[in-house]
XYZ file of C-alpha atoms in Angstrom:
470
model
C 38.569 10.323 -14.312
C 38.701 8.400 -17.371
C 40.966 5.788 -18.629
C 42.316 6.409 -22.105
C 41.625 3.586 -24.482
C 44.193 2.131 -26.834
C 43.494 -0.341 -29.589
C 44.925 -3.070 -27.353
C 43.048 -2.493 -24.133
C 39.333 -2.463 -23.328
C 37.646 0.807 -22.626
C 36.628 1.663 -19.106
C 34.190 4.533 -18.936
C 36.443 7.460 -19.351
C 35.578 10.373 -17.331
C 36.592 13.684 -16.180
C 35.504 15.820 -19.054
C 35.927 19.628 -20.421
C 35.365 22.922 -22.838
C 34.169 25.476 -25.947
C 33.439 29.134 -27.263
C 33.315 32.607 -29.008
C 32.786 34.987 -31.910
C 32.076 33.764 -35.428
C 35.216 35.276 -36.960
C 37.709 33.988 -34.381
C 40.340 31.477 -35.496
C 41.987 29.266 -32.877
C 45.702 30.044 -32.423
C 48.122 27.465 -33.712
C 49.902 25.327 -31.133
C 53.065 27.069 -29.976
C 51.905 30.560 -30.954
C 51.442 33.281 -28.377
C 47.907 33.674 -27.035
C 45.978 36.386 -28.855
C 44.990 38.425 -25.837
C 43.279 41.723 -25.285
C 43.253 43.640 -22.023
C 43.056 41.326 -19.011
C 40.942 43.499 -16.717
C 37.185 43.404 -16.567
C 36.779 39.935 -18.039
C 33.476 38.230 -17.332
C 33.577 35.500 -14.668
C 34.334 31.935 -15.715
C 32.558 28.769 -14.576
C 34.548 25.501 -14.748
C 32.300 22.446 -15.108
C 33.892 18.997 -14.778
C 32.705 15.802 -16.374
C 31.553 12.432 -15.096
C 33.162 11.517 -11.737
C 34.995 14.879 -11.764
C 33.461 16.180 -8.515
C 33.920 15.009 -4.963
C 30.933 13.419 -3.233
C 30.589 13.954 0.511
C 28.219 12.493 3.086
C 26.212 15.515 4.235
C 25.556 13.933 7.639
C 29.106 12.866 8.554
C 31.257 15.074 6.324
C 33.141 11.990 5.107
C 34.446 12.129 1.556
C 33.091 9.164 -0.368
C 34.364 10.066 -3.830
C 37.177 10.163 -4.572
C 38.479 7.890 -1.820
C 40.686 4.870 -2.331
C 38.855 2.671 0.092
C 35.354 1.326 -0.035
C 33.219 3.067 2.569
C 31.422 0.697 4.913
C 28.421 2.932 5.417
C 28.388 4.912 2.177
C 27.665 3.527 -1.240
C 27.835 5.269 -4.593
C 24.657 3.545 -5.696
C 21.510 5.653 -5.810
C 18.071 4.407 -4.778
C 16.155 2.987 -7.725
C 12.530 3.696 -8.572
C 10.730 4.768 -11.757
C 10.559 8.304 -10.272
C 14.044 9.322 -11.352
C 13.952 12.773 -9.749
C 13.279 11.257 -6.318
C 16.219 8.870 -6.341
C 18.574 10.743 -4.003
C 20.723 9.682 -1.060
C 22.859 11.425 1.594
C 25.747 12.305 -0.747
C 26.252 15.882 -1.921
C 28.932 17.468 -4.129
C 32.110 18.798 -2.533
C 34.931 20.356 -4.549
C 35.994 19.724 -8.115
C 38.569 16.913 -8.307
C 41.874 18.764 -8.576
C 44.372 15.955 -7.983
C 44.124 12.380 -6.746
C 46.609 10.040 -5.172
C 45.892 6.430 -6.032
C 48.494 4.923 -3.727
C 49.995 6.593 -0.652
C 53.481 8.083 -1.090
C 53.176 8.084 -4.885
C 52.904 11.305 -6.933
C 49.471 12.865 -7.224
C 47.695 12.632 -10.557
C 46.408 15.854 -12.063
C 42.729 15.969 -12.842
C 41.724 19.633 -13.164
C 44.499 21.394 -11.276
C 46.555 22.222 -14.383
C 43.568 23.934 -15.938
C 42.853 25.952 -12.793
C 46.516 26.914 -12.419
C 46.688 28.014 -16.050
C 43.684 30.300 -15.599
C 45.103 31.740 -12.374
C 48.414 32.525 -14.059
C 46.499 34.500 -16.669
C 45.221 36.856 -14.010
C 42.004 35.272 -12.803
C 41.412 34.601 -9.112
C 39.307 31.756 -7.755
C 36.044 32.554 -6.007
C 33.672 30.237 -4.180
C 30.433 29.785 -6.071
C 28.525 29.550 -2.767
C 30.251 32.619 -1.320
C 31.416 34.871 -4.179
C 33.809 37.705 -3.292
C 32.634 41.327 -3.514
C 34.719 41.845 -6.652
C 33.702 38.492 -8.154
C 31.867 39.964 -11.137
C 35.074 40.157 -13.182
C 38.420 38.363 -13.517
C 37.128 35.572 -11.273
C 36.624 31.884 -11.933
C 34.329 29.530 -10.055
C 34.048 25.748 -10.105
C 30.636 24.121 -10.380
C 30.957 20.795 -8.588
C 27.861 18.606 -8.876
C 26.570 15.139 -8.128
C 27.542 13.512 -11.415
C 25.343 10.491 -10.743
C 22.122 12.456 -11.118
C 20.043 13.206 -14.179
C 21.705 15.857 -16.366
C 18.533 17.944 -16.575
C 18.511 18.223 -12.794
C 22.128 19.328 -12.825
C 21.400 21.872 -15.560
C 18.812 23.411 -13.249
C 21.292 23.291 -10.357
C 23.819 25.151 -12.506
C 21.374 27.961 -13.246
C 20.441 28.175 -9.550
C 24.114 28.670 -8.679
C 24.472 31.374 -11.320
C 21.357 33.110 -9.980
C 22.882 32.994 -6.493
C 26.140 34.566 -7.689
C 24.203 37.287 -9.521
C 22.135 38.053 -6.419
C 25.120 38.181 -4.075
C 27.028 40.467 -6.440
C 23.933 42.606 -7.091
C 24.445 42.034 -10.814
C 21.158 40.556 -12.102
C 22.267 40.546 -15.744
C 25.792 39.215 -15.184
C 26.907 36.727 -17.844
C 29.481 33.967 -17.567
C 32.028 32.248 -19.782
C 31.660 28.481 -19.465
C 34.507 25.972 -19.644
C 32.882 22.530 -19.615
C 34.588 19.171 -19.848
C 32.933 16.069 -21.250
C 29.530 15.454 -19.651
C 29.703 18.951 -18.207
C 29.239 20.151 -21.777
C 25.918 18.288 -22.077
C 24.675 19.932 -18.882
C 25.696 23.322 -20.268
C 24.061 22.756 -23.633
C 20.755 21.769 -22.032
C 20.835 24.821 -19.751
C 21.489 27.045 -22.781
C 18.808 25.519 -24.971
C 16.006 24.993 -22.443
C 16.920 26.804 -19.241
C 15.256 25.169 -16.225
C 12.492 23.525 -18.290
C 11.641 19.896 -17.587
C 11.831 17.196 -20.239
C 8.558 16.179 -21.809
C 7.545 13.240 -23.962
C 7.221 15.612 -26.889
C 10.646 16.824 -28.025
C 10.773 20.592 -27.394
C 12.094 23.211 -29.775
C 15.226 24.924 -28.425
C 14.220 28.415 -27.298
C 17.651 29.402 -25.894
C 16.051 30.066 -22.505
C 19.422 30.008 -20.783
C 21.161 32.402 -23.167
C 20.849 35.304 -20.719
C 23.392 33.584 -18.451
C 26.121 32.840 -20.966
C 28.655 35.025 -22.732
C 30.570 32.212 -24.433
C 30.679 28.431 -24.059
C 33.751 26.226 -24.482
C 33.272 22.443 -24.681
C 36.269 20.151 -24.283
C 35.931 16.478 -25.180
C 32.145 16.582 -24.920
C 30.330 13.465 -26.224
C 27.646 15.370 -28.137
C 26.621 12.196 -29.951
C 27.182 9.860 -27.006
C 30.016 7.479 -26.216
C 30.091 3.712 -26.696
C 32.297 3.233 -23.588
C 29.166 4.099 -21.583
C 27.503 0.939 -22.898
C 30.585 -1.139 -22.164
C 30.758 0.224 -18.631
C 27.101 -0.629 -18.009
C 27.976 -4.191 -18.970
C 31.395 -4.555 -17.329
C 31.753 -1.759 -14.781
C 34.491 0.824 -14.530
C 37.705 0.703 -12.523
C 40.645 3.051 -12.301
C 43.069 0.301 -13.280
C 42.596 -2.088 -16.165
C 39.182 -2.935 -17.549
C 35.867 -3.113 -15.844
C 36.432 -6.828 -15.477
C 39.295 -6.249 -13.019
C 38.301 -5.618 -9.417
C 41.161 -4.498 -7.173
C 39.837 -4.708 -3.607
C 41.904 -1.770 -2.320
C 40.736 0.637 -5.030
C 37.339 2.299 -5.289
C 35.622 1.327 -8.509
C 32.196 1.499 -10.064
C 30.725 -1.933 -10.691
C 28.023 -2.541 -13.247
C 25.595 -2.744 -10.332
C 26.659 0.724 -9.149
C 26.321 2.122 -12.654
C 22.903 0.510 -13.095
C 21.560 3.021 -10.534
C 23.172 6.149 -12.040
C 20.914 8.022 -14.526
C 23.674 10.141 -16.058
C 25.539 7.136 -17.471
C 22.547 6.210 -19.642
C 22.478 9.767 -21.005
C 26.018 9.195 -22.322
C 24.970 6.255 -24.501
C 25.217 6.620 -28.300
C 22.257 8.627 -29.543
C 19.382 6.978 -31.347
C 20.347 6.113 -34.920
C 24.104 6.555 -34.358
C 25.076 3.185 -32.865
C 27.608 1.180 -34.883
C 27.024 -2.533 -34.277
C 28.146 -5.481 -36.428
C 27.476 -9.206 -36.617
C 30.061 -12.000 -36.789
C 30.426 -11.406 -40.527
C 31.231 -7.756 -39.819
C 27.968 -6.662 -41.402
C 25.950 -3.808 -39.826
C 23.322 -4.745 -37.256
C 20.224 -2.636 -36.807
C 19.551 -2.680 -33.058
C 17.828 -0.256 -30.729
C 19.675 0.209 -27.442
C 16.715 2.178 -26.060
C 14.527 -0.933 -26.241
C 14.636 -3.055 -23.073
C 14.184 -6.192 -25.183
C 17.497 -5.515 -26.922
C 19.255 -5.610 -23.534
C 17.417 -8.802 -22.625
C 18.241 -10.542 -25.899
C 21.971 -9.905 -25.682
C 22.330 -10.523 -21.951
C 23.106 -6.943 -20.963
C 20.482 -6.548 -18.224
C 22.089 -6.105 -14.816
C 18.977 -7.276 -12.990
C 19.052 -10.593 -14.842
C 22.619 -11.222 -13.689
C 22.891 -13.997 -11.123
C 24.749 -11.704 -8.714
C 22.131 -8.957 -8.774
C 20.302 -10.457 -5.821
C 23.397 -10.117 -3.612
C 23.666 -6.382 -4.261
C 20.057 -5.219 -3.976
C 17.243 -5.529 -1.473
C 13.968 -7.255 -2.233
C 12.205 -3.914 -2.716
C 14.923 -2.745 -5.109
C 14.750 -5.973 -7.081
C 10.987 -5.580 -7.354
C 11.298 -2.111 -8.885
C 14.413 -2.762 -11.009
C 12.620 -3.487 -14.281
C 10.344 -0.427 -14.047
C 13.309 1.732 -13.045
C 15.400 0.527 -15.985
C 12.654 1.218 -18.523
C 12.194 4.703 -17.041
C 15.880 5.627 -16.959
C 16.434 4.349 -20.496
C 13.453 6.329 -21.759
C 14.672 9.411 -19.903
C 18.059 9.161 -21.624
C 16.398 8.946 -25.030
C 14.306 12.056 -24.269
C 17.358 13.974 -23.053
C 19.322 13.209 -26.205
C 16.368 14.032 -28.450
C 16.128 17.441 -26.768
C 19.816 18.149 -27.373
C 19.464 17.069 -31.011
C 16.319 19.085 -31.686
C 16.536 21.496 -34.589
C 16.290 25.104 -33.419
C 13.978 27.521 -35.189
C 16.100 30.540 -34.272
C 19.825 31.149 -34.292
C 21.826 30.313 -31.167
C 22.742 33.693 -29.616
C 25.697 32.299 -27.630
C 28.956 31.332 -29.392
C 30.029 27.734 -28.716
C 33.506 26.353 -29.354
C 34.430 22.678 -29.534
C 37.855 21.367 -28.503
C 38.949 17.747 -28.759
C 41.303 15.166 -30.191
C 41.439 12.754 -33.119
C 44.796 10.997 -32.663
C 43.830 8.219 -30.228
C 41.990 5.085 -31.373
C 38.560 5.271 -29.736
C 36.006 2.495 -29.497
C 33.165 3.587 -31.754
C 31.537 0.283 -32.638
C 30.928 -3.205 -31.295
C 30.598 -6.740 -32.590
C 27.821 -9.005 -31.353
C 28.103 -12.705 -32.066
C 26.811 -16.014 -30.723
C 29.362 -18.142 -28.896
C 28.143 -21.634 -29.731
C 30.326 -23.339 -27.120
C 28.878 -21.222 -24.323
C 25.497 -20.887 -26.060
C 25.234 -17.167 -25.376
C 25.636 -13.831 -27.076
C 28.912 -11.973 -26.655
C 29.534 -8.294 -27.209
C 33.038 -7.330 -28.245
C 34.466 -3.855 -27.623
C 38.126 -4.902 -27.837
C 40.495 -5.310 -30.776
C 40.643 -9.094 -30.419
C 40.225 -11.952 -32.823
C 37.262 -14.314 -32.473
C 35.874 -17.464 -34.057
C 32.645 -17.307 -36.039
C 29.892 -19.906 -35.854
C 31.225 -21.622 -39.005
C 34.628 -22.093 -37.391
C 36.504 -19.418 -39.340
C 38.559 -16.831 -37.503
C 38.184 -13.057 -37.709
C 41.543 -11.355 -37.225
C 42.340 -8.754 -34.588
C 43.302 -6.322 -37.356
C 39.925 -6.623 -39.060
C 38.132 -6.037 -35.764
C 40.302 -3.030 -34.976
C 39.677 -1.374 -38.336
C 35.949 -1.804 -37.909
C 35.217 -0.706 -34.366
C 37.793 2.016 -33.702
C 37.621 5.629 -34.900
C 39.764 8.751 -34.399
C 39.143 10.461 -31.085
C 40.592 11.055 -27.643
C 40.384 7.464 -26.421
C 36.934 7.943 -24.893
C 35.009 10.361 -27.116
C 35.246 9.950 -30.873
C 35.651 12.979 -33.094
C 32.413 11.861 -34.752
C 30.605 12.353 -31.434
C 32.379 15.597 -30.560
C 31.271 17.342 -33.750
C 27.812 15.758 -34.053
C 25.935 18.815 -32.783
C 27.909 20.997 -35.185
C 26.678 18.831 -38.028
C 23.098 18.859 -36.698
C 23.147 22.637 -36.552
C 24.571 22.909 -40.073
C 27.783 24.639 -39.056
C 29.945 23.043 -41.731
C 29.739 20.424 -44.432
C 33.119 18.733 -44.091
C 33.727 17.728 -40.464
C 36.924 15.852 -41.334
C 38.765 18.970 -42.464
C 38.693 20.707 -39.092
C 38.995 24.002 -41.001
C 36.301 25.890 -39.167
C 36.460 28.738 -36.722
C 34.557 27.008 -33.943
C 36.435 23.670 -33.829
C 39.900 23.006 -32.398
C 41.358 19.527 -32.869
C 44.641 18.582 -31.173
C 46.387 15.341 -30.238
C 45.553 14.363 -26.678
C 43.936 11.882 -24.333
C 40.463 12.522 -22.979
C 41.394 12.911 -19.335
C 44.440 15.070 -20.143
C 42.931 17.468 -22.671
C 42.758 20.371 -20.259
C 46.471 20.018 -19.551
C 47.406 20.137 -23.230
C 49.316 23.316 -24.116
C 47.420 23.820 -27.375
C 44.075 23.526 -25.595
C 45.093 25.887 -22.794
C 46.419 28.487 -25.231
C 43.216 28.395 -27.225
C 41.118 28.550 -24.089
C 42.959 31.566 -22.654
C 42.783 33.380 -25.976
C 39.039 32.815 -26.081
C 38.568 34.009 -22.516
C 40.543 37.183 -23.129
C 38.774 37.949 -26.388
C 35.429 37.451 -24.701
C 36.146 40.479 -22.501
C 36.061 42.663 -25.619
C 32.808 41.033 -26.771
C 31.158 41.563 -23.392
C 31.839 45.340 -23.375
């Protein structure tokens, strides 16, 4: 559930994220035009994959819903255990349903998260099936939601996705059944890894994509997916994320994710800008060459959560003792994950992928790092605000805004959305948008799946995929 960023307000980590797909000659329909549909019977099943914080989390022992819940649970915490063994850092929380709607304050209207998308698909003739208990006729004209623990490593969730698809195949006695995927934001990264590497584990040596998961997928639709990372992830790791205002605002009656919570969540690190793509500038607005996958960079600029004076209040002695080793491991894991997604394939991708996103909302895509001489410390600026340089001169808000904001959806820049297209050599002019596998509209990150132009394109792709699958 992400907060859209304007040029005037700081970026909280935006989150619930979605979609892509289909054949090389297809052209997305123009907004307002009728969907280009084929017959609506016999369409392959659809899997809806939400983005960061887009799934409920439930205590498996008590059945209590921990996320999303307005209050702060006394016994449940969203923080994961921390140790250098990332795959072992689990707790008692398990995924529930996809987040359909939330009510932030009692008696106020509910806020749509994914319900509009699900309703749109149902109106087009699909019926919803349970991924853990698929109906007998669930091999066609059925959609399923893949809810997952969004805190965990994305490779682990890619494996969990394939396990669920194997289960559906087995229950339906359809061992070669393929699925159309509609994935929002981080859900798109999970999908891409599953497509490229199947259930394979990450290794220190960057693997070559072998399309091991291609047998599961008919088409893939990515909506607002940060294929090149998202700078709001770095801001959130420094300031936390709340549903109202910036990460610096802590409303006691509203569940939020503090920087100490986020410190323990591997997936947030995997959303950081990819190596070599970070846009950072000094007080003179000149480019800075810094490596955010080097622990010493975090130490130099004061970003390390475990060197914060309040860290001791939030973590046990054993956790504090392992915090440095954990951080180095989780940062290195994120770098490996991104390198795998960016690896050049030696063979052509057999599964069509479509990218849907926005470019009309100013999106933080750079940061300014400068030394505050009065406070004698480094400051990192993600906001369009003026500041005073060390020589006493002032840098205007307008100059900052021009430098650090780019077109996007308020959370994911267009530059990030199309980065994997560029890596795979799909087109040479990403600014034109005149390609068959890219749909750019005007919308906010957390509302993209409710946009009419997105829904029309999505339904057209799903209906056309039925013809491809036959």
